[in-house]
Coordinates of C-alpha atoms and ligand atoms in Angstrom, one line a residue:
M1 CA 0.0 0.0 0.0
P2 CA 1.4 3.4 -0.9
K3 CA 2.3 5.9 1.9
P4 CA -0.2 8.7 2.0
T5 CA 2.5 11.3 2.1
Q6 CA 3.7 10.1 -1.3
H7 CA 0.5 11.0 -3.1
P8 CA 0.2 14.3 -5.1
S9 CA -2.9 15.2 -3.1
W10 CA -0.9 15.2 0.2
Q11 CA 1.5 17.7 -1.1
A12 CA -1.3 19.7 -2.6
L13 CA -3.2 19.7 0.7
A14 CA -0.1 21.1 2.4
R15 CA 0.1 23.9 -0.1
H16 CA -3.6 24.5 0.0
R17 CA -3.5 24.7 3.9
D18 CA -0.9 27.6 3.6
A19 CA -3.0 29.3 1.0
I20 CA -6.1 29.4 3.2
A21 CA -4.4 29.6 6.6
E22 CA -5.4 33.3 7.0
T23 CA -9.0 32.9 5.8
P24 CA -11.5 32.8 8.6
I25 CA -14.4 30.4 8.4
K26 CA -16.7 33.3 8.9
H27 CA -15.5 35.0 5.8
W28 CA -16.7 32.0 3.7
F29 CA -20.0 32.3 5.2
E30 CA -20.2 36.0 4.3
Q31 CA -19.1 35.2 0.7
N32 CA -21.4 32.2 0.1
P33 CA -25.0 32.3 1.5
A34 CA -25.3 28.6 0.4
R35 CA -22.3 27.4 2.4
A36 CA -24.4 25.6 5.1
E37 CA -26.3 23.7 2.5
Q38 CA -23.3 22.9 0.4
F39 CA -21.2 21.6 3.3
S40 CA -23.8 19.3 4.9
A41 CA -25.1 15.8 4.2
Q42 CA -27.6 13.5 5.7
A43 CA -28.3 9.8 6.0
C44 CA -29.9 7.3 8.4
G45 CA -31.6 9.9 10.5
I46 CA -28.4 11.9 11.0
Y47 CA -27.9 15.4 9.6
L48 CA -24.2 16.5 9.4
D49 CA -23.4 20.2 9.3
F50 CA -19.7 20.5 8.4
S51 CA -19.7 24.0 7.2
K52 CA -18.0 25.4 10.3
H53 CA -14.7 23.9 9.2
R54 CA -11.6 25.4 7.7
I55 CA -12.5 24.1 4.3
N56 CA -13.7 25.3 0.9
H57 CA -14.6 23.3 -2.1
D58 CA -10.9 22.9 -3.1
T59 CA -10.2 21.3 0.3
M60 CA -12.9 18.8 0.0
T61 CA -11.9 17.9 -3.5
L62 CA -8.3 17.3 -2.4
L63 CA -9.2 15.3 0.7
L64 CA -11.4 13.0 -1.4
Q65 CA -8.6 12.8 -3.9
L66 CA -6.4 11.6 -1.1
A67 CA -9.0 9.0 -0.2
R68 CA -9.1 7.7 -3.7
E69 CA -5.4 7.8 -4.1
Q70 CA -5.2 5.6 -1.0
H71 CA -7.6 3.1 -2.6
L72 CA -10.3 3.7 0.0
E73 CA -13.1 2.2 -2.0
Q74 CA -11.2 -1.0 -2.6
R75 CA -10.3 -1.2 1.1
V76 CA -14.0 -0.9 2.1
Q77 CA -14.9 -3.6 -0.3
A78 CA -12.1 -5.9 1.1
M79 CA -13.5 -5.4 4.6
Y80 CA -17.1 -6.1 3.5
Q81 CA -16.0 -9.1 1.5
G82 CA -14.3 -10.7 4.5
E83 CA -10.7 -10.4 3.4
P84 CA -8.3 -10.8 6.4
I85 CA -7.5 -7.1 6.6
N86 CA -6.4 -7.5 10.2
T87 CA -3.1 -8.8 8.9
T88 CA -1.1 -8.8 12.2
E89 CA -3.6 -11.3 13.5
Q90 CA -4.6 -12.9 10.2
R91 CA -8.3 -12.1 10.9
Q92 CA -11.3 -11.0 9.0
V93 CA -13.1 -7.9 10.2
L94 CA -16.8 -8.7 10.0
H95 CA -18.6 -6.6 12.6
V96 CA -20.9 -5.4 9.8
A97 CA -22.1 -9.1 9.3
L98 CA -23.5 -8.9 12.8
R99 CA -25.9 -6.2 11.6
S100 CA -27.0 -8.1 8.4
Q101 CA -30.4 -9.7 8.1
C102 CA -30.0 -13.5 8.6
G103 CA -31.1 -14.2 5.0
A104 CA -28.3 -12.0 3.7
L105 CA -25.6 -14.0 5.4
P106 CA -23.5 -16.7 3.6
D107 CA -24.1 -20.3 4.9
H108 CA -20.8 -20.5 6.8
M109 CA -22.0 -17.6 8.9
A110 CA -25.2 -19.3 10.0
D111 CA -23.8 -19.3 13.6
V112 CA -24.5 -15.6 13.7
C113 CA -28.2 -16.3 13.4
R114 CA -28.2 -19.2 15.8
V115 CA -26.6 -17.0 18.5
N116 CA -29.1 -14.3 17.8
E117 CA -31.9 -16.8 18.3
Q118 CA -30.2 -18.1 21.4
M119 CA -30.1 -14.5 22.7
A120 CA -33.7 -13.9 21.8
R121 CA -34.8 -17.1 23.7
F122 CA -32.8 -16.3 26.7
V123 CA -34.0 -12.7 26.9
E124 CA -37.6 -13.7 26.5
A125 CA -37.2 -16.4 29.2
V126 CA -35.7 -13.9 31.7
H127 CA -38.4 -11.2 30.9
A128 CA -41.3 -13.7 31.0
G129 CA -40.0 -15.2 34.3
H130 CA -39.4 -18.6 32.9
W131 CA -35.7 -18.3 33.6
R132 CA -35.5 -18.0 37.3
G133 CA -32.7 -17.9 39.9
H134 CA -31.7 -20.9 42.1
T135 CA -34.4 -20.2 44.7
G136 CA -37.2 -19.8 42.1
E137 CA -37.3 -16.0 42.3
R138 CA -37.4 -13.8 39.1
I139 CA -34.2 -12.1 38.0
S140 CA -34.3 -8.4 38.8
D141 CA -30.7 -7.3 38.2
V142 CA -28.2 -8.2 35.5
V143 CA -24.5 -7.6 36.3
N144 CA -22.2 -7.5 33.3
I145 CA -18.6 -8.3 34.1
G146 CA -16.3 -7.3 31.3
I147 CA -13.7 -4.7 30.4
G148 CA -12.7 -2.6 27.4
G149 CA -15.0 -3.6 24.4
S150 CA -16.7 -6.1 26.6
D151 CA -17.9 -3.3 28.8
L152 CA -17.9 0.1 27.2
G153 CA -20.2 -0.7 24.2
P154 CA -23.0 -2.4 26.1
M155 CA -22.6 0.0 29.0
M156 CA -22.8 3.1 26.8
V157 CA -25.8 1.8 24.8
T158 CA -27.7 0.6 27.8
Q159 CA -27.3 4.0 29.4
A160 CA -28.3 5.8 26.1
L161 CA -31.4 3.7 25.7
T162 CA -32.7 4.3 29.2
P163 CA -36.1 5.5 27.9
F164 CA -36.5 2.1 26.3
H165 CA -35.8 0.0 29.4
K166 CA -38.1 -2.7 30.4
P167 CA -39.6 -2.5 33.9
G168 CA -38.5 -4.9 36.4
I169 CA -34.9 -5.5 35.3
K170 CA -31.9 -3.3 35.8
A171 CA -28.5 -3.6 34.3
H172 CA -25.2 -2.9 36.0
F173 CA -21.6 -2.9 34.7
V174 CA -18.5 -3.9 36.6
S175 CA -15.2 -3.5 34.8
N176 CA -12.4 -2.3 37.0
V177 CA -10.3 -4.9 38.9
D178 CA -10.5 -2.4 41.9
A179 CA -12.7 -4.3 44.3
S180 CA -14.6 -1.0 44.9
D181 CA -16.3 -1.3 41.5
L182 CA -17.8 -4.8 42.2
C183 CA -18.5 -4.2 46.0
E184 CA -20.3 -0.9 45.3
T185 CA -22.3 -2.7 42.5
L186 CA -23.3 -5.6 44.6
K187 CA -24.4 -3.5 47.7
G188 CA -28.1 -3.6 47.7
L189 CA -28.3 -6.5 45.2
N190 CA -30.0 -9.7 46.1
P191 CA -28.0 -12.8 45.1
A192 CA -31.2 -14.7 44.6
T193 CA -32.4 -12.3 41.9
T194 CA -29.1 -11.4 40.4
L195 CA -27.8 -12.7 37.0
F196 CA -24.1 -12.3 36.1
V197 CA -23.1 -12.0 32.4
V198 CA -19.4 -12.6 32.2
A199 CA -18.3 -11.0 28.9
S200 CA -14.8 -11.7 27.7
K201 CA -13.9 -12.4 24.0
T202 CA -10.7 -14.2 25.1
F203 CA -11.8 -15.3 28.5
T204 CA -8.2 -14.7 29.7
T205 CA -8.6 -11.0 30.8
T206 CA -7.5 -10.9 34.4
E207 CA -9.7 -8.1 35.5
T208 CA -12.8 -9.9 34.3
L209 CA -11.8 -13.2 35.7
T210 CA -10.9 -11.8 39.0
N211 CA -14.2 -10.0 39.3
A212 CA -16.2 -13.1 38.0
R213 CA -14.5 -15.3 40.7
S214 CA -15.4 -12.8 43.4
A215 CA -18.9 -12.5 42.1
R216 CA -19.3 -16.3 42.2
D217 CA -18.0 -16.2 45.9
W218 CA -20.6 -13.6 46.7
L219 CA -23.3 -15.7 45.2
L220 CA -22.3 -18.9 46.7
A221 CA -21.8 -17.4 50.2
D222 CA -25.5 -16.7 50.2
L223 CA -27.0 -19.5 48.0
K224 CA -24.7 -22.1 49.4
H225 CA -25.0 -24.6 46.6
E226 CA -22.5 -24.9 43.7
S227 CA -25.5 -25.8 41.4
A228 CA -26.8 -22.1 41.8
V229 CA -23.9 -21.0 39.5
A230 CA -25.8 -22.5 36.5
K231 CA -28.9 -20.2 37.2
H232 CA -27.0 -17.1 37.9
F233 CA -24.0 -17.1 35.5
V234 CA -24.0 -16.9 31.7
A235 CA -21.0 -16.0 29.6
V236 CA -20.2 -14.5 26.3
S237 CA -16.8 -15.6 24.7
V238 CA -15.0 -17.1 21.8
N239 CA -13.2 -19.3 24.2
V240 CA -15.8 -22.0 25.2
E241 CA -13.2 -24.3 26.8
K242 CA -12.0 -21.7 29.2
V243 CA -15.5 -20.7 30.1
K244 CA -16.4 -24.3 30.9
A245 CA -13.2 -24.6 33.0
F246 CA -14.4 -21.6 34.9
G247 CA -17.6 -23.5 35.8
I248 CA -20.1 -22.0 33.5
A249 CA -22.4 -24.6 31.9
E250 CA -22.1 -25.0 28.2
D251 CA -25.8 -24.2 27.7
N252 CA -25.1 -20.9 29.3
I253 CA -22.4 -19.8 26.9
F254 CA -23.2 -17.4 24.0
P255 CA -20.4 -17.8 21.5
M256 CA -18.8 -15.1 19.5
W257 CA -16.0 -15.2 16.9
D258 CA -12.4 -14.1 16.5
W259 CA -13.5 -11.9 13.5
V260 CA -15.3 -9.5 15.8
G261 CA -12.8 -7.0 17.4
G262 CA -13.6 -6.4 21.1
R263 CA -14.3 -2.7 20.6
Y264 CA -16.6 -3.5 17.7
S265 CA -18.5 -6.3 19.5
L266 CA -21.6 -4.8 21.0
W267 CA -23.5 -6.1 18.1
S268 CA -22.7 -9.7 19.0
A269 CA -23.9 -11.4 22.2
I270 CA -21.6 -9.0 24.0
G271 CA -24.8 -6.9 23.6
L272 CA -26.7 -9.2 25.8
P273 CA -27.1 -6.7 28.7
I274 CA -28.5 -4.2 26.2
A275 CA -31.1 -6.8 25.1
L276 CA -31.9 -7.8 28.7
A277 CA -32.4 -4.2 29.7
C278 CA -34.3 -3.0 26.6
G279 CA -35.7 -6.1 25.0
M280 CA -34.6 -7.9 21.9
E281 CA -36.8 -5.7 19.7
H282 CA -34.8 -2.6 20.6
F283 CA -31.4 -4.5 20.3
N284 CA -32.5 -5.5 16.8
A285 CA -33.5 -2.0 16.0
L286 CA -30.0 -0.8 17.1
R287 CA -28.5 -3.3 14.7
A288 CA -30.8 -2.3 11.9
G289 CA -29.7 1.4 12.3
A290 CA -26.1 0.3 12.1
A291 CA -26.9 -1.8 9.0
D292 CA -28.4 1.3 7.4
M293 CA -25.2 3.2 8.0
D294 CA -23.3 0.2 6.6
N295 CA -25.3 0.4 3.4
H296 CA -24.8 4.2 3.2
F297 CA -21.0 3.8 3.8
A298 CA -20.6 1.2 1.1
S299 CA -22.8 2.9 -1.5
A300 CA -23.0 6.7 -1.1
P301 CA -20.6 8.8 -3.2
L302 CA -17.6 9.9 -1.2
E303 CA -18.8 13.5 -1.4
Q304 CA -22.0 12.7 0.6
N305 CA -20.6 9.8 2.6
L306 CA -20.9 10.7 6.3
P307 CA -18.2 8.5 7.7
V308 CA -15.9 9.5 4.8
I309 CA -16.5 13.2 5.4
L310 CA -15.9 13.0 9.1
A311 CA -12.8 10.9 8.6
M312 CA -11.3 13.2 6.0
L313 CA -12.0 16.3 8.2
G314 CA -10.1 14.5 11.0
I315 CA -7.1 13.9 8.7
W316 CA -7.1 17.5 7.7
Y317 CA -6.6 18.7 11.3
V318 CA -4.3 16.0 12.4
N319 CA -1.9 16.0 9.5
F320 CA -2.2 19.6 8.1
W321 CA -3.0 21.7 11.2
D322 CA -1.2 19.7 13.8
A323 CA -4.4 19.1 16.0
Q324 CA -3.4 16.7 18.8
S325 CA -6.9 16.0 20.2
H326 CA -10.5 15.9 19.1
A327 CA -13.4 16.7 21.4
I328 CA -16.7 14.8 21.1
L329 CA -19.5 16.7 23.0
P330 CA -22.9 15.1 23.0
Y331 CA -25.7 17.6 24.0
D332 CA -27.7 14.7 25.2
H333 CA -27.7 13.5 28.8
Y334 CA -28.4 9.9 27.7
L335 CA -25.2 9.9 25.7
G336 CA -23.2 10.5 28.9
A337 CA -20.8 7.5 28.1
F338 CA -20.7 8.0 24.4
T339 CA -17.3 9.9 24.4
K340 CA -15.7 7.3 26.7
Y341 CA -16.9 4.6 24.3
I342 CA -15.5 6.4 21.2
Q343 CA -12.3 7.0 23.1
Q344 CA -11.7 3.3 23.2
L345 CA -13.0 2.7 19.7
D346 CA -10.8 5.4 18.2
M347 CA -7.7 5.4 20.3
E348 CA -7.3 1.6 20.5
S349 CA -7.9 1.4 16.7
N350 CA -5.8 4.3 15.5
G351 CA -3.3 4.9 18.2
K352 CA -0.7 3.2 16.0
N353 CA 2.9 4.0 14.7
A354 CA 3.6 1.4 12.2
Y355 CA 2.5 1.0 8.5
L356 CA 0.5 -2.1 7.6
D357 CA 3.3 -2.9 5.1
G358 CA 6.0 -2.5 7.7
G359 CA 8.2 0.4 8.9
Y360 CA 7.3 3.3 11.1
L361 CA 5.0 6.1 10.1
E362 CA 6.2 9.5 8.8
H363 CA 3.0 11.3 9.9
H364 CA 0.8 11.5 12.9
T365 CA -2.3 9.2 13.4
G366 CA -5.2 9.1 15.9
P367 CA -5.7 12.2 18.1
V368 CA -6.6 12.1 21.8
I369 CA -10.3 11.7 22.0
W370 CA -11.9 13.5 25.0
G371 CA -15.1 15.3 26.0
E372 CA -18.2 15.4 28.2
V373 CA -21.9 16.0 27.7
G374 CA -23.1 19.5 27.0
T375 CA -23.8 21.8 28.9
N376 CA -21.6 20.4 31.7
G377 CA -18.4 20.8 29.6
Q378 CA -19.1 24.5 29.0
H379 CA -18.6 25.1 32.7
S380 CA -15.5 23.0 32.7
F381 CA -13.1 22.8 29.8
H382 CA -14.7 24.9 27.1
Q383 CA -12.5 27.9 28.3
L384 CA -9.6 26.0 26.7
L385 CA -11.6 25.3 23.6
H386 CA -12.2 29.0 23.1
Q387 CA -9.0 30.6 24.3
G388 CA -6.4 27.9 24.8
T389 CA -3.5 27.8 22.6
R390 CA -4.3 24.4 21.0
L391 CA -6.5 23.7 18.1
V392 CA -9.2 21.2 19.1
P393 CA -11.7 20.2 16.5
V394 CA -15.2 19.4 18.0
D395 CA -18.0 17.1 17.2
F396 CA -21.3 18.4 18.6
I397 CA -24.0 15.8 18.7
V398 CA -27.6 16.8 19.5
A399 CA -31.2 15.4 19.0
L400 CA -34.0 17.5 17.6
N401 CA -36.4 16.0 20.1
S402 CA -36.1 15.2 23.8
H403 CA -37.4 12.1 25.6
N404 CA -38.2 14.5 28.4
P405 CA -40.0 17.5 26.8
L406 CA -40.0 19.5 30.1
G407 CA -40.7 23.2 29.9
D408 CA -38.0 25.1 27.9
H409 CA -35.1 22.7 28.7
H410 CA -34.7 21.3 25.3
A411 CA -34.7 24.6 23.5
Q412 CA -32.1 25.9 26.0
L413 CA -30.0 22.8 25.5
F414 CA -30.2 23.2 21.6
A415 CA -29.5 26.8 21.9
N416 CA -26.4 26.2 24.0
C417 CA -25.1 23.7 21.5
L418 CA -25.5 26.0 18.5
S419 CA -24.0 28.9 20.6
Q420 CA -20.8 27.0 21.3
S421 CA -20.1 26.1 17.6
R422 CA -20.9 29.7 16.6
A423 CA -18.7 31.2 19.4
L424 CA -15.8 28.8 18.4
M425 CA -16.1 30.0 14.8
L426 CA -16.6 33.7 15.4
G427 CA -14.4 34.4 18.3
K428 CA -14.2 38.0 19.7
S429 CA -12.0 40.7 18.2
A430 CA -9.9 43.2 20.2
A431 CA -12.2 46.0 19.3
Q432 CA -15.2 44.1 20.7
A433 CA -13.3 43.2 23.8
A434 CA -12.2 46.7 24.4
A435 CA -15.8 47.9 24.0
E436 CA -17.0 45.4 26.5
F437 CA -14.5 46.6 29.1
E438 CA -15.4 50.2 28.4
A439 CA -19.0 49.3 28.9
M440 CA -18.0 47.9 32.3
G441 CA -16.6 51.3 33.3
Y442 CA -13.1 51.0 32.4
S443 CA -11.4 54.0 30.7
P444 CA -10.5 53.6 27.0
D445 CA -6.8 53.1 27.9
Q446 CA -7.5 50.5 30.5
A447 CA -10.0 48.8 28.2
E448 CA -7.5 48.6 25.5
Q449 CA -4.8 47.1 27.8
L450 CA -7.2 44.6 29.2
A451 CA -8.7 43.7 25.8
H452 CA -6.5 40.8 24.9
H453 CA -7.8 38.9 28.0
K454 CA -11.1 38.7 26.3
V455 CA -10.1 38.2 22.7
M456 CA -11.1 34.9 21.4
P457 CA -9.3 33.9 18.2
G458 CA -12.2 32.1 16.7
N459 CA -11.9 30.1 13.5
R460 CA -12.1 27.0 15.6
P461 CA -13.7 24.1 13.6
S462 CA -16.6 22.0 14.5
S463 CA -19.1 19.6 13.0
T464 CA -22.7 19.4 14.2
L465 CA -24.5 16.0 14.0
V466 CA -28.3 16.3 14.5
L467 CA -30.3 13.2 15.2
E468 CA -34.0 13.3 14.6
H469 CA -34.4 11.6 17.9
L470 CA -32.2 9.4 20.1
T471 CA -33.7 5.9 19.3
P472 CA -32.2 2.5 19.1
Q473 CA -32.2 3.0 15.3
T474 CA -30.4 6.4 15.3
L475 CA -28.0 5.3 18.0
G476 CA -27.1 2.3 15.9
A477 CA -26.4 4.5 12.9
L478 CA -24.3 7.0 15.0
I479 CA -22.1 4.2 16.4
A480 CA -21.6 2.7 13.0
L481 CA -20.8 6.2 11.6
Y482 CA -17.9 6.4 14.0
E483 CA -16.8 2.8 13.5
H484 CA -16.5 3.5 9.7
K485 CA -15.0 7.0 10.2
I486 CA -12.2 5.4 12.2
F487 CA -11.7 2.6 9.6
V488 CA -11.4 5.3 6.8
Q489 CA -8.8 7.1 8.7
S490 CA -6.8 3.9 9.3
V491 CA -6.9 3.3 5.5
I492 CA -5.6 6.8 4.9
W493 CA -2.9 6.5 7.4
G494 CA -2.0 3.0 6.1
I495 CA -2.3 1.4 9.6
N496 CA -4.2 -1.7 11.0
A497 CA -7.2 -0.3 13.0
F498 CA -8.0 -3.9 14.3
D499 CA -5.1 -4.9 16.4
Q500 CA -4.0 -3.5 19.8
W501 CA -0.5 -4.8 20.5
G502 CA 0.3 -1.8 22.5
V503 CA -1.8 -2.9 25.4
E504 CA 0.1 -6.3 25.8
L505 CA 3.4 -5.1 27.4
G506 CA 1.6 -3.7 30.5
K507 CA -0.3 -6.9 30.9
Q508 CA 3.0 -8.9 30.7
L509 CA 4.7 -6.8 33.2
C510 CA 1.7 -7.0 35.5
N511 CA 2.0 -10.8 35.5
E512 CA 5.7 -10.3 36.7
I513 CA 4.9 -7.6 39.3
H514 CA 1.9 -9.1 40.9
P515 CA 3.5 -12.3 42.2
V516 CA 6.3 -10.2 43.8
L517 CA 3.8 -7.9 45.5
V518 CA 1.9 -10.8 47.0
N519 CA 4.9 -12.9 48.0
K520 CA 6.6 -11.7 51.1
N521 CA 9.8 -13.6 50.3
T522 CA 10.3 -12.6 46.7
E523 CA 12.7 -9.7 46.2
A524 CA 11.9 -7.2 43.6
D525 CA 14.4 -7.0 40.8
F526 CA 12.9 -4.3 38.4
D527 CA 14.0 -0.8 37.9
G528 CA 14.8 1.5 41.0
S529 CA 11.4 3.3 40.8
T530 CA 9.3 0.1 40.6
N531 CA 11.4 -1.7 43.3
T532 CA 10.8 1.2 45.7
L533 CA 7.1 1.4 45.1
I534 CA 6.9 -2.4 45.6
S535 CA 8.7 -2.1 48.9
I536 CA 6.3 0.8 50.0
Y537 CA 3.4 -1.5 49.1
K538 CA 4.8 -4.5 50.9
H539 CA 5.5 -2.4 54.1
A540 CA 1.8 -1.5 54.1
H541 CA 0.6 -5.1 53.9
Ligands
LIG601 O1 -13.0 -9.3 25.9 P1 -11.7 -9.5 26.4 O2 -11.0 -10.5 25.8 O3 -11.8 -9.7 28.0 O4 -10.9 -8.2 26.2 C1 -11.3 -7.0 26.8 C2 -10.5 -5.8 26.2 O5 -9.2 -5.9 26.3 C3 -8.5 -5.4 25.2 O6 -7.9 -6.5 24.5 C4 -7.4 -4.5 25.5 O7 -6.6 -4.9 26.6 C5 -9.6 -4.8 24.4 O8 -9.3 -4.7 23.0 C6 -10.8 -5.6 24.7 O9 -11.9 -4.9 24.3

């Protein structure tokens, strides 16, 4: 695969950036009354306004030329056709297949439908009270034990779909190996009515297995009989043998496959807590929304292709404007965990420094993803967005309609969202700032001196994504939009978005340090800092 920096479009983009560097976005709005219309696109219940960016038509033409020169369309086909594009693990990347209609899947993927049916039967049995706990009581609480992709996806979606929750059943999520996570979650839960879902693709993740063992101890301390485990523990994993060795009955295992990346797995049985909380119909609607976006991504021209547009705008800022981070700001309380979810999706996928074909990169890749729900972020870190020294492109996400149409709240929320993107773009000039100080009673001299404290440079770019309504369908489309955006960027950068070797060394070192910590007689033989910290820990225990 060619390096992106070798393409004519890359060089042209660098020159183009210099040519437009001094043109503020607001100037383009003044020049072109149709700008908002020309720099917007919509699909799958999502309207994308990307007019408040440092772009003109030439920018988009060059960015899409770069996408073509990097063979984006062929790479998308390769993913959809099941080529092993995760080359460092020799794996296919087929999360899109999990959203397909059963009839559309090839015979060798019949397992996908079987597991869907297994999930549907199980969810129905729990909801109808046919599946009961060891003492015959109905299940009232589901505790998902998993981490990373086996936690963030189902946790984020379950929270986002709160208005669709079924009465009588509550989902909880435990991920951290810090016992406080499990202990605080179990406080107030009744073992007789609690169901644990142990979610781990590999079933080797220490945090998850440690939490699952402690959860089993908690259950058995109350229910006394080993046989209770079969009524209170189910698992989702590729590794059926390891699940059985843990003591979970084969009938209680929901299989998944190595061609689903952990952070792309909420569409598989990893989504079981979503289905238990909201019902299978809503989980299916979520998948249908994602399938809509899959179709859009595969078929829409690049000029109107939402994932491609978002991806190429990201490339523009990372590689041509030196942006180091990207803020995702959902103006929707139910999307409180969305940024955290995208953080793993993006940073674990594109936080890479090696070309697919070998060798180290000559350009930057994934930005730091961060953010918070609006309007809370406005009273926290937006100061830096407006006046800080770093460029931070922003995605604003907002729904047209609220699930809680209370008084004037939604209009205020929407107005705040629009005001932020407008303030970022417009900024405040020195003359405006001085006039404000004068209006506060300062002399013209004082006002002029103070003015620069109020000056906001403006010209700070943002996209606004408007959902008709936050429903399972639009949420599915929104998640798939980001999945594909991240994939597109990986193609442009020439990296593998589907491995995560960078997390392995820490795990290996933990396996070396942990035994030394817990064994009084073993001397630490690491670096000086680690040895000292170990000895401090040992003194305390
Ligand atoms: O589902 P598993 O195998 O427990 O892995 C959990 C998470 O750990 C990671 O491998 C990173 O350590 C993620 O990619 C994954 O989502």
